Structure formats: structure tokens, C-alpha cells
Amino acid sequence: PTLLQVLEELPNTPADTALPLAFPVQWVEKSSSSSSDTSQGRRVFWGRVASGNVAPGTPVQIFPSGQLATVAQVLDHARRPKDVPAGTSAGIILDREVDVSRGDWILAAPTAAAAPAADDDFGDTPAATPAWPASRELRTTIAWMDDEPLVAGRVYWALHGHRWVKAKVKRITERLDIHTLAREPADQLEPNAIGHVELALQEAIPAAPFTRARVLGSLILVDTASHRTAAAVLVR
């Protein structure tokens, strides 16, 4: 068979529906309605569900502001009220007005931690555990596509979901031999090379290993001067 035939017969990877909700906001639609109904917000947040499912009543947290809200209504691509799973476009209306912009994430609300033991002398209230912890330090696998080699110290724009952040190449740890997949020490990546790279971000993002969540675990790097896509990035 031809390569195309082999690729077309491979099974599709299912969407990440079993994970907590993650929704990157691509577009904010402002309603012109003058209704006095205050039971829900007056804006629709559009995007594609990255993981989990979104349905009315789902408690959510906005990233990066940390504001909490509840999903009041969910619209599918045809504006019909409908629960929407991962991999599908949706419009989300929250139960109140919160500050949400393009590039923000609507995430599953943090889960309550276990209560302290009865004999705990201090009785401190345990902190809630975020569904998708944010980080500024990433260990990644990078496929380098620029004409200039990748070296430590360079700064690029990183696009995660629809959010742009500055990313500095902290360290290049090793290169993968594309023929044998053997790892070898490296201090730079040439065009078309693949290697393991540590990135330091200017702002934290809710990233996750690509093997767990494909959308949250993938980024691209863009040259700050030429605006060319320089690399495809998978979070390790």
C-alpha cells in the first residue's frame, strides 16, 4: 500500500473527554441585548473544547484571573443549546459577568482537598487543588523548523491555545537521532532536528504533558522579529 493509504487506515485518537474541562477562549461575543435578566452574563465565549465536557451547571475557574463562575448555558456551532464534548466548538455563557478575554482559559474549578483530621490541633482549611496547575518552567520536545539553529538564551513568542507569552530557551539537553531515536548531548538544534529543551516562560500557563492532554500539551514558537513559525513543541 502507499503511505497515504496506510495513514488513512490508522485509527483516530479519541478526544480527551475523560479529563477535566479546559476551554481556550478564541472569541468574545458581546450581546447587544438590553434585557434586565441578571441570571447570567451577557457575553458568549467561543472556542473549541480542549478536554472534558461542558454543560450547564459546570463550576469553572477563569485563567489567569482566578475568578470562579458557573456555566449557565452552552451553545453548539449552530447556536443550539447542547452539552459539548472535547474536540467540538462551543459557545459558553456564564452565570455572571466576569473578566474574560481572547487567550484566557475556562477551566474546571479546583477540587476541594481532603478535610483535616479531627485531632488536628491547627484545623487549617486545606487549599483546593487546581484541575490544571499552571507553570512557567516547561520540559519539552521540540521539532525545530527555522533556518537558524536553536541555541540557549534566545527568546520567542509561544502560542498556547490562543494565548501568547514570551518564552526563553533555558537549556538544550539532548538531540534525538531521527534514524535510531538514540539520545545524544547537544547545545543547539539545527533545522529539522528534534531535541529536548527546557523553556522558561514570562507568564505561567496551564500546560500538561502531551501524553495526557494534547491541546494543553502543545505549543508553537514564533520568531519575534520575522514572525515565522520556528518550532512545534510538545510538553513532557
Tab-separated table of N, CA and C in Angstrom, residues 7-153:
chain	number	residue	atom	x	y	z
A	7	LEU	N	-1.865	5.725	6.170
A	7	LEU	CA	-2.271	6.775	7.092
A	7	LEU	C	-3.790	6.860	7.202
A	8	GLU	N	-4.478	6.715	6.078
A	8	GLU	CA	-5.943	6.813	6.099
A	8	GLU	C	-6.590	5.657	6.848
A	9	GLU	N	-5.915	4.526	6.970
A	9	GLU	CA	-6.484	3.362	7.641
A	9	GLU	C	-6.138	3.299	9.121
A	10	LEU	N	-5.288	4.214	9.596
A	10	LEU	CA	-4.931	4.217	11.014
A	10	LEU	C	-6.134	4.646	11.851
A	11	PRO	N	-6.284	4.118	13.057
A	11	PRO	CA	-7.421	4.510	13.916
A	11	PRO	C	-7.254	5.945	14.402
A	12	ASN	N	-8.376	6.638	14.568
A	12	ASN	CA	-8.355	8.001	15.082
A	12	ASN	C	-8.161	7.984	16.590
A	13	THR	N	-7.360	8.910	17.079
A	13	THR	CA	-7.193	9.049	18.520
A	13	THR	C	-8.430	9.733	19.083
A	14	PRO	N	-9.084	9.149	20.067
A	14	PRO	CA	-10.312	9.763	20.601
A	14	PRO	C	-10.026	11.083	21.294
A	15	ALA	N	-11.031	11.945	21.355
A	15	ALA	CA	-10.891	13.228	22.035
A	15	ALA	C	-10.719	13.009	23.536
A	16	ASP	N	-10.130	14.000	24.218
A	16	ASP	CA	-9.831	13.879	25.648
A	16	ASP	C	-11.071	14.200	26.486
A	17	THR	N	-12.117	13.420	26.343
A	17	THR	CA	-13.379	13.704	27.033
A	17	THR	C	-13.358	13.281	28.496
A	18	ALA	N	-12.443	12.400	28.883
A	18	ALA	CA	-12.425	11.902	30.261
A	18	ALA	C	-11.650	12.808	31.208
A	19	LEU	N	-11.075	13.874	30.703
A	19	LEU	CA	-10.266	14.774	31.526
A	19	LEU	C	-11.104	15.937	32.037
A	20	PRO	N	-10.584	16.705	33.012
A	20	PRO	CA	-11.297	17.908	33.459
A	20	PRO	C	-11.434	18.915	32.320
A	21	LEU	N	-12.424	19.779	32.441
A	21	LEU	CA	-12.709	20.755	31.393
A	21	LEU	C	-11.554	21.725	31.192
A	22	ALA	N	-11.219	21.956	29.933
A	22	ALA	CA	-10.278	23.006	29.541
A	22	ALA	C	-10.793	23.602	28.238
A	23	PHE	N	-10.963	24.917	28.230
A	23	PHE	CA	-11.593	25.586	27.090
A	23	PHE	C	-10.825	26.879	26.791
A	24	PRO	N	-10.062	26.926	25.681
A	24	PRO	CA	-9.355	28.155	25.325
A	24	PRO	C	-10.300	29.126	24.623
A	25	VAL	N	-10.390	30.341	25.123
A	25	VAL	CA	-11.303	31.337	24.563
A	25	VAL	C	-10.679	31.944	23.312
A	26	GLN	N	-11.372	31.758	22.178
A	26	GLN	CA	-10.884	32.289	20.907
A	26	GLN	C	-11.550	33.609	20.542
A	27	TRP	N	-12.814	33.767	20.912
A	27	TRP	CA	-13.563	34.960	20.504
A	27	TRP	C	-14.609	35.280	21.561
A	28	VAL	N	-14.738	36.563	21.890
A	28	VAL	CA	-15.720	37.021	22.866
A	28	VAL	C	-16.806	37.789	22.126
A	29	GLU	N	-18.027	37.274	22.188
A	29	GLU	CA	-19.171	37.915	21.533
A	29	GLU	C	-19.945	38.732	22.560
A	30	LYS	N	-20.029	40.017	22.329
A	30	LYS	CA	-20.747	40.894	23.238
A	30	LYS	C	-22.182	41.050	22.759
A	31	SER	N	-23.100	40.742	23.634
A	31	SER	CA	-24.514	40.824	23.286
A	31	SER	C	-24.975	42.273	23.342
A	32	SER	N	-25.824	42.642	22.377
A	32	SER	CA	-26.394	43.991	22.355
A	32	SER	C	-27.758	44.036	23.023
A	33	SER	N	-28.150	42.922	23.655
A	33	SER	CA	-29.465	42.846	24.288
A	33	SER	C	-29.544	43.807	25.471
A	34	SER	N	-30.679	44.428	25.610
A	34	SER	CA	-30.914	45.345	26.725
A	34	SER	C	-31.753	44.695	27.804
A	35	SER	N	-31.821	43.363	27.787
A	35	SER	CA	-32.626	42.643	28.760
A	35	SER	C	-32.124	42.917	30.172
A	36	SER	N	-33.054	42.949	31.117
A	36	SER	CA	-32.695	43.178	32.512
A	36	SER	C	-32.422	41.873	33.248
A	37	ASP	N	-32.395	40.746	32.536
A	37	ASP	CA	-32.155	39.453	33.159
A	37	ASP	C	-30.719	39.397	33.680
A	38	THR	N	-30.557	39.196	34.962
A	38	THR	CA	-29.228	39.138	35.565
A	38	THR	C	-28.858	37.727	36.011
A	39	SER	N	-29.601	36.729	35.546
A	39	SER	CA	-29.324	35.351	35.947
A	39	SER	C	-28.120	34.767	35.222
A	40	GLN	N	-27.627	35.459	34.220
A	40	GLN	CA	-26.451	35.001	33.506
A	40	GLN	C	-25.742	36.201	32.882
A	41	GLY	N	-24.497	35.972	32.444
A	41	GLY	CA	-23.736	37.035	31.803
A	41	GLY	C	-24.301	37.372	30.437
A	42	ARG	N	-23.838	38.465	29.882
A	42	ARG	CA	-24.346	38.927	28.595
A	42	ARG	C	-23.329	38.734	27.470
A	43	ARG	N	-22.331	37.904	27.700
A	43	ARG	CA	-21.340	37.627	26.658
A	43	ARG	C	-21.248	36.123	26.415
A	44	VAL	N	-20.897	35.787	25.167
A	44	VAL	CA	-20.705	34.385	24.790
A	44	VAL	C	-19.228	34.198	24.487
A	45	PHE	N	-18.618	33.191	25.086
A	45	PHE	CA	-17.202	32.897	24.874
A	45	PHE	C	-17.105	31.693	23.935
A	46	TRP	N	-16.544	31.939	22.753
A	46	TRP	CA	-16.482	30.904	21.725
A	46	TRP	C	-15.087	30.296	21.644
A	47	GLY	N	-15.046	29.022	21.290
A	47	GLY	CA	-13.785	28.316	21.105
A	47	GLY	C	-14.059	26.848	20.882
A	48	ARG	N	-13.022	26.050	20.968
A	48	ARG	CA	-13.163	24.597	20.829
A	48	ARG	C	-12.765	23.938	22.140
A	49	VAL	N	-13.615	23.078	22.653
A	49	VAL	CA	-13.349	22.419	23.927
A	49	VAL	C	-12.094	21.555	23.787
A	50	ALA	N	-11.090	21.830	24.618
A	50	ALA	CA	-9.829	21.098	24.528
A	50	ALA	C	-9.904	19.754	25.241
A	51	SER	N	-10.573	19.720	26.381
A	51	SER	CA	-10.700	18.465	27.128
A	51	SER	C	-11.959	18.514	27.977
A	52	GLY	N	-12.433	17.330	28.347
A	52	GLY	CA	-13.626	17.239	29.179
A	52	GLY	C	-14.906	17.512	28.422
A	53	ASN	N	-15.940	17.823	29.159
A	53	ASN	CA	-17.244	18.174	28.608
A	53	ASN	C	-17.741	19.432	29.293
A	54	VAL	N	-18.494	20.240	28.573
A	54	VAL	CA	-19.043	21.454	29.167
A	54	VAL	C	-20.562	21.383	29.069
A	55	ALA	N	-21.218	21.632	30.205
A	55	ALA	CA	-22.673	21.566	30.293
A	55	ALA	C	-23.133	22.603	31.307
A	56	PRO	N	-24.380	23.039	31.215
A	56	PRO	CA	-24.897	23.978	32.216
A	56	PRO	C	-24.736	23.426	33.627
A	57	GLY	N	-24.352	24.314	34.539
A	57	GLY	CA	-24.135	23.901	35.917
A	57	GLY	C	-22.710	23.529	36.240
A	58	THR	N	-21.823	23.487	35.233
A	58	THR	CA	-20.422	23.137	35.467
A	58	THR	C	-19.703	24.286	36.176
A	59	PRO	N	-19.108	24.062	37.357
A	59	PRO	CA	-18.328	25.118	38.008
A	59	PRO	C	-16.982	25.279	37.308
A	60	VAL	N	-16.585	26.517	37.053
A	60	VAL	CA	-15.367	26.773	36.290
A	60	VAL	C	-14.537	27.861	36.969
A	61	GLN	N	-13.284	27.932	36.573
A	61	GLN	CA	-12.383	28.992	37.008
A	61	GLN	C	-11.724	29.613	35.787
A	62	ILE	N	-11.640	30.934	35.771
A	62	ILE	CA	-11.033	31.642	34.649
A	62	ILE	C	-9.535	31.739	34.866
A	63	PHE	N	-8.762	31.417	33.844
A	63	PHE	CA	-7.313	31.592	33.897
A	63	PHE	C	-6.921	32.718	32.948
A	64	PRO	N	-6.125	33.715	33.375
A	64	PRO	CA	-5.328	33.709	34.605
A	64	PRO	C	-5.927	34.454	35.786
A	65	SER	N	-7.104	35.043	35.665
A	65	SER	CA	-7.630	35.894	36.734
A	65	SER	C	-7.973	35.113	37.993
A	66	GLY	N	-8.333	33.822	37.859
A	66	GLY	CA	-8.694	33.010	39.012
A	66	GLY	C	-10.133	33.164	39.458
A	67	GLN	N	-10.935	33.962	38.732
A	67	GLN	CA	-12.333	34.156	39.111
A	67	GLN	C	-13.121	32.856	38.939
A	68	LEU	N	-14.078	32.646	39.824
A	68	LEU	CA	-14.924	31.462	39.782
A	68	LEU	C	-16.302	31.826	39.244
A	69	ALA	N	-16.899	30.910	38.502
A	69	ALA	CA	-18.238	31.113	37.955
A	69	ALA	C	-18.851	29.745	37.674
A	70	THR	N	-20.066	29.758	37.174
A	70	THR	CA	-20.774	28.538	36.802
A	70	THR	C	-21.303	28.698	35.386
A	71	VAL	N	-21.219	27.628	34.609
A	71	VAL	CA	-21.741	27.673	33.238
A	71	VAL	C	-23.264	27.745	33.297
A	72	ALA	N	-23.822	28.791	32.683
A	72	ALA	CA	-25.275	28.955	32.666
A	72	ALA	C	-25.897	28.339	31.422
A	73	GLN	N	-25.172	28.427	30.291
A	73	GLN	CA	-25.719	27.922	29.040
A	73	GLN	C	-24.578	27.553	28.105
A	74	VAL	N	-24.790	26.517	27.301
A	74	VAL	CA	-23.808	26.071	26.315
A	74	VAL	C	-24.469	26.023	24.952
A	75	LEU	N	-23.821	26.602	23.953
A	75	LEU	CA	-24.332	26.603	22.580
A	75	LEU	C	-23.389	25.810	21.693
A	76	ASP	N	-23.956	25.041	20.753
A	76	ASP	CA	-23.102	24.363	19.787
A	76	ASP	C	-22.796	25.321	18.631
A	77	HIS	N	-22.156	24.813	17.580
A	77	HIS	CA	-21.731	25.680	16.480
A	77	HIS	C	-22.911	26.333	15.764
A	78	ALA	N	-24.110	25.739	15.881
A	78	ALA	CA	-25.309	26.300	15.252
A	78	ALA	C	-26.145	27.110	16.240
A	79	ARG	N	-25.562	27.438	17.399
A	79	ARG	CA	-26.218	28.223	18.446
A	79	ARG	C	-27.402	27.495	19.085
A	80	ARG	N	-27.387	26.194	19.051
A	80	ARG	CA	-28.419	25.414	19.712
A	80	ARG	C	-27.933	25.023	21.104
A	81	PRO	N	-28.771	25.159	22.131
A	81	PRO	CA	-28.371	24.734	23.473
A	81	PRO	C	-28.050	23.239	23.476
A	82	LYS	N	-26.836	22.886	23.924
A	82	LYS	CA	-26.429	21.499	23.843
A	82	LYS	C	-25.146	21.302	24.648
A	83	ASP	N	-25.034	20.175	25.351
A	83	ASP	CA	-23.775	19.832	26.011
A	83	ASP	C	-22.737	19.531	24.938
A	84	VAL	N	-21.502	19.993	25.144
A	84	VAL	CA	-20.479	19.873	24.106
A	84	VAL	C	-19.250	19.155	24.664
A	85	PRO	N	-18.768	18.088	23.987
A	85	PRO	CA	-17.583	17.361	24.454
A	85	PRO	C	-16.304	17.917	23.827
A	86	ALA	N	-15.182	17.388	24.286
A	86	ALA	CA	-13.878	17.794	23.757
A	86	ALA	C	-13.795	17.561	22.254
A	87	GLY	N	-13.094	18.454	21.574
A	87	GLY	CA	-12.931	18.360	20.137
A	87	GLY	C	-14.022	19.041	19.351
A	88	THR	N	-14.995	19.663	20.031
A	88	THR	CA	-16.131	20.294	19.376
A	88	THR	C	-16.177	21.766	19.740
A	89	SER	N	-16.559	22.604	18.769
A	89	SER	CA	-16.683	24.039	19.020
A	89	SER	C	-17.919	24.328	19.859
A	90	ALA	N	-17.817	25.367	20.687
A	90	ALA	CA	-18.921	25.689	21.585
A	90	ALA	C	-18.887	27.160	21.950
A	91	GLY	N	-20.042	27.637	22.401
A	91	GLY	CA	-20.149	28.968	22.981
A	91	GLY	C	-20.601	28.810	24.423
A	92	ILE	N	-19.900	29.443	25.351
A	92	ILE	CA	-20.195	29.305	26.770
A	92	ILE	C	-20.703	30.632	27.316
A	93	ILE	N	-21.831	30.577	28.021
A	93	ILE	CA	-22.364	31.733	28.725
A	93	ILE	C	-22.296	31.426	30.216
A	94	LEU	N	-21.690	32.307	30.987
A	94	LEU	CA	-21.529	32.098	32.419
A	94	LEU	C	-22.701	32.691	33.190
A	95	ASP	N	-22.786	32.357	34.462
A	95	ASP	CA	-23.917	32.799	35.273
A	95	ASP	C	-23.791	34.246	35.735
A	96	ARG	N	-22.671	34.878	35.460
A	96	ARG	CA	-22.481	36.274	35.838
A	96	ARG	C	-21.406	36.881	34.968
A	97	GLU	N	-21.277	38.197	35.020
A	97	GLU	CA	-20.260	38.881	34.238
A	97	GLU	C	-18.897	38.752	34.918
A	98	VAL	N	-17.939	38.200	34.194
A	98	VAL	CA	-16.567	38.096	34.683
A	98	VAL	C	-15.640	38.613	33.587
A	99	ASP	N	-14.422	38.949	33.986
A	99	ASP	CA	-13.448	39.493	33.049
A	99	ASP	C	-12.785	38.354	32.284
A	100	VAL	N	-13.196	38.152	31.036
A	100	VAL	CA	-12.641	37.096	30.188
A	100	VAL	C	-12.305	37.705	28.833
A	101	SER	N	-11.107	37.424	28.330
A	101	SER	CA	-10.669	37.960	27.041
A	101	SER	C	-10.141	36.826	26.175
A	102	ARG	N	-9.955	37.131	24.882
A	102	ARG	CA	-9.338	36.158	23.978
A	102	ARG	C	-7.969	35.760	24.540
A	103	GLY	N	-7.691	34.477	24.532
A	103	GLY	CA	-6.434	33.979	25.080
A	103	GLY	C	-6.572	33.425	26.479
A	104	ASP	N	-7.650	33.790	27.190
A	104	ASP	CA	-7.887	33.222	28.512
A	104	ASP	C	-8.367	31.774	28.381
A	105	TRP	N	-8.328	31.065	29.492
A	105	TRP	CA	-8.827	29.690	29.539
A	105	TRP	C	-9.991	29.604	30.521
A	106	ILE	N	-11.007	28.855	30.167
A	106	ILE	CA	-12.077	28.495	31.092
A	106	ILE	C	-11.821	27.049	31.504
A	107	LEU	N	-11.455	26.858	32.779
A	107	LEU	CA	-11.015	25.555	33.270
A	107	LEU	C	-11.990	25.023	34.315
A	108	ALA	N	-11.952	23.716	34.506
A	108	ALA	CA	-12.736	23.119	35.589
A	108	ALA	C	-12.318	23.745	36.908
A	109	ALA	N	-13.281	24.031	37.766
A	109	ALA	CA	-12.990	24.660	39.048
A	109	ALA	C	-12.118	23.740	39.903
A	110	PRO	N	-11.284	24.311	40.757
A	110	PRO	CA	-10.449	23.487	41.643
A	110	PRO	C	-11.305	22.569	42.499
A	111	THR	N	-10.761	21.392	42.777
A	111	THR	CA	-11.463	20.441	43.623
A	111	THR	C	-11.031	20.635	45.068
A	112	ALA	N	-11.964	20.465	45.980
A	112	ALA	CA	-11.659	20.647	47.396
A	112	ALA	C	-10.718	19.565	47.876
A	113	ALA	N	-9.718	19.962	48.654
A	113	ALA	CA	-8.782	18.990	49.217
A	113	ALA	C	-9.437	18.269	50.386
A	114	ALA	N	-8.804	17.187	50.803
A	114	ALA	CA	-9.344	16.408	51.916
A	114	ALA	C	-9.375	17.254	53.192
A	115	ALA	N	-10.422	17.073	53.979
A	115	ALA	CA	-10.560	17.833	55.218
A	115	ALA	C	-9.498	17.411	56.219
A	116	PRO	N	-9.041	18.319	57.106
A	116	PRO	CA	-8.035	17.962	58.108
A	116	PRO	C	-8.583	16.949	59.106
A	117	ALA	N	-7.694	16.196	59.677
A	117	ALA	CA	-8.108	15.175	60.642
A	117	ALA	C	-8.742	15.829	61.862
A	118	ALA	N	-9.602	15.060	62.553
A	118	ALA	CA	-10.327	15.605	63.702
A	118	ALA	C	-9.389	15.999	64.832
A	119	ASP	N	-8.238	15.308	64.947
A	119	ASP	CA	-7.315	15.620	66.019
A	119	ASP	C	-6.256	16.629	65.597
A	120	ASP	N	-6.470	17.275	64.471
A	120	ASP	CA	-5.538	18.296	64.003
A	120	ASP	C	-5.662	19.525	64.907
A	121	ASP	N	-4.570	19.858	65.608
A	121	ASP	CA	-4.603	20.967	66.557
A	121	ASP	C	-4.814	22.311	65.881
A	122	PHE	N	-4.388	22.407	64.642
A	122	PHE	CA	-4.460	23.693	63.962
A	122	PHE	C	-5.769	23.862	63.198
A	123	GLY	N	-6.274	22.792	62.608
A	123	GLY	CA	-7.547	22.859	61.909
A	123	GLY	C	-7.515	23.771	60.699
A	124	ASP	N	-6.365	23.845	60.030
A	124	ASP	CA	-6.256	24.709	58.851
A	124	ASP	C	-7.122	24.169	57.729
A	125	THR	N	-7.745	25.075	56.996
A	125	THR	CA	-8.542	24.679	55.848
A	125	THR	C	-7.613	24.338	54.691
A	126	PRO	N	-7.661	23.128	54.155
A	126	PRO	CA	-6.751	22.755	53.071
A	126	PRO	C	-7.072	23.525	51.798
A	127	ALA	N	-6.021	23.816	51.044
A	127	ALA	CA	-6.196	24.556	49.794
A	127	ALA	C	-6.796	23.646	48.730
A	128	ALA	N	-7.627	24.235	47.878
A	128	ALA	CA	-8.216	23.468	46.782
A	128	ALA	C	-7.153	23.136	45.749
A	129	THR	N	-7.322	22.002	45.091
A	129	THR	CA	-6.360	21.551	44.080
A	129	THR	C	-6.835	21.958	42.699
A	130	PRO	N	-6.041	22.759	41.960
A	130	PRO	CA	-6.476	23.160	40.620
A	130	PRO	C	-6.537	21.969	39.679
A	131	ALA	N	-7.525	21.975	38.791
A	131	ALA	CA	-7.656	20.888	37.826
A	131	ALA	C	-6.489	20.865	36.861
A	132	TRP	N	-6.015	22.064	36.470
A	132	TRP	CA	-4.885	22.190	35.550
A	132	TRP	C	-3.889	23.185	36.146
A	133	PRO	N	-2.902	22.714	36.931
A	133	PRO	CA	-1.924	23.622	37.534
A	133	PRO	C	-1.140	24.383	36.467
A	134	ALA	N	-0.855	25.647	36.752
A	134	ALA	CA	-0.096	26.485	35.823
A	134	ALA	C	1.390	26.432	36.157
A	135	SER	N	2.221	26.613	35.133
A	135	SER	CA	3.671	26.542	35.328
A	135	SER	C	4.373	27.505	34.378
A	136	ARG	N	5.529	27.990	34.821
A	136	ARG	CA	6.371	28.843	33.974
A	136	ARG	C	7.593	28.094	33.469
A	137	GLU	N	7.856	26.918	33.997
A	137	GLU	CA	9.014	26.117	33.590
A	137	GLU	C	8.514	24.860	32.882
A	138	LEU	N	8.953	24.644	31.653
A	138	LEU	CA	8.479	23.503	30.870
A	138	LEU	C	9.658	22.686	30.350
A	139	ARG	N	9.546	21.381	30.480
A	139	ARG	CA	10.455	20.457	29.799
A	139	ARG	C	9.735	19.975	28.548
A	140	THR	N	10.344	20.158	27.402
A	140	THR	CA	9.634	19.940	26.142
A	140	THR	C	10.449	19.118	25.157
A	141	THR	N	9.748	18.602	24.171
A	141	THR	CA	10.366	18.046	22.966
A	141	THR	C	10.048	18.989	21.824
A	142	ILE	N	11.076	19.455	21.133
A	142	ILE	CA	10.908	20.470	20.103
A	142	ILE	C	11.334	19.933	18.742
A	143	ALA	N	10.494	20.164	17.743
A	143	ALA	CA	10.863	19.930	16.347
A	143	ALA	C	11.211	21.295	15.757
A	144	TRP	N	12.486	21.512	15.489
A	144	TRP	CA	12.962	22.826	15.084
A	144	TRP	C	12.825	22.991	13.571
A	145	MET	N	12.194	24.089	13.143
A	145	MET	CA	11.884	24.277	11.720
A	145	MET	C	12.490	25.538	11.120
A	146	ASP	N	13.149	26.359	11.936
A	146	ASP	CA	13.715	27.597	11.416
A	146	ASP	C	15.021	27.323	10.689
A	147	ASP	N	15.428	28.285	9.859
A	147	ASP	CA	16.684	28.135	9.122
A	147	ASP	C	17.890	28.326	10.028
A	148	GLU	N	17.738	29.158	11.063
A	148	GLU	CA	18.824	29.390	12.012
A	148	GLU	C	18.753	28.347	13.132
A	149	PRO	N	19.885	27.850	13.604
A	149	PRO	CA	19.867	26.856	14.685
A	149	PRO	C	19.257	27.426	15.963
A	150	LEU	N	18.680	26.547	16.756
A	150	LEU	CA	18.152	26.918	18.055
A	150	LEU	C	19.279	26.841	19.072
A	151	VAL	N	19.481	27.934	19.803
A	151	VAL	CA	20.528	27.978	20.820
A	151	VAL	C	19.925	28.503	22.117
A	152	ALA	N	20.571	28.173	23.224
A	152	ALA	CA	20.105	28.626	24.532
A	152	ALA	C	20.214	30.144	24.637
A	153	GLY	N	19.263	30.733	25.345
A	153	GLY	CA	19.270	32.171	25.553
A	153	GLY	C	18.349	32.941	24.633
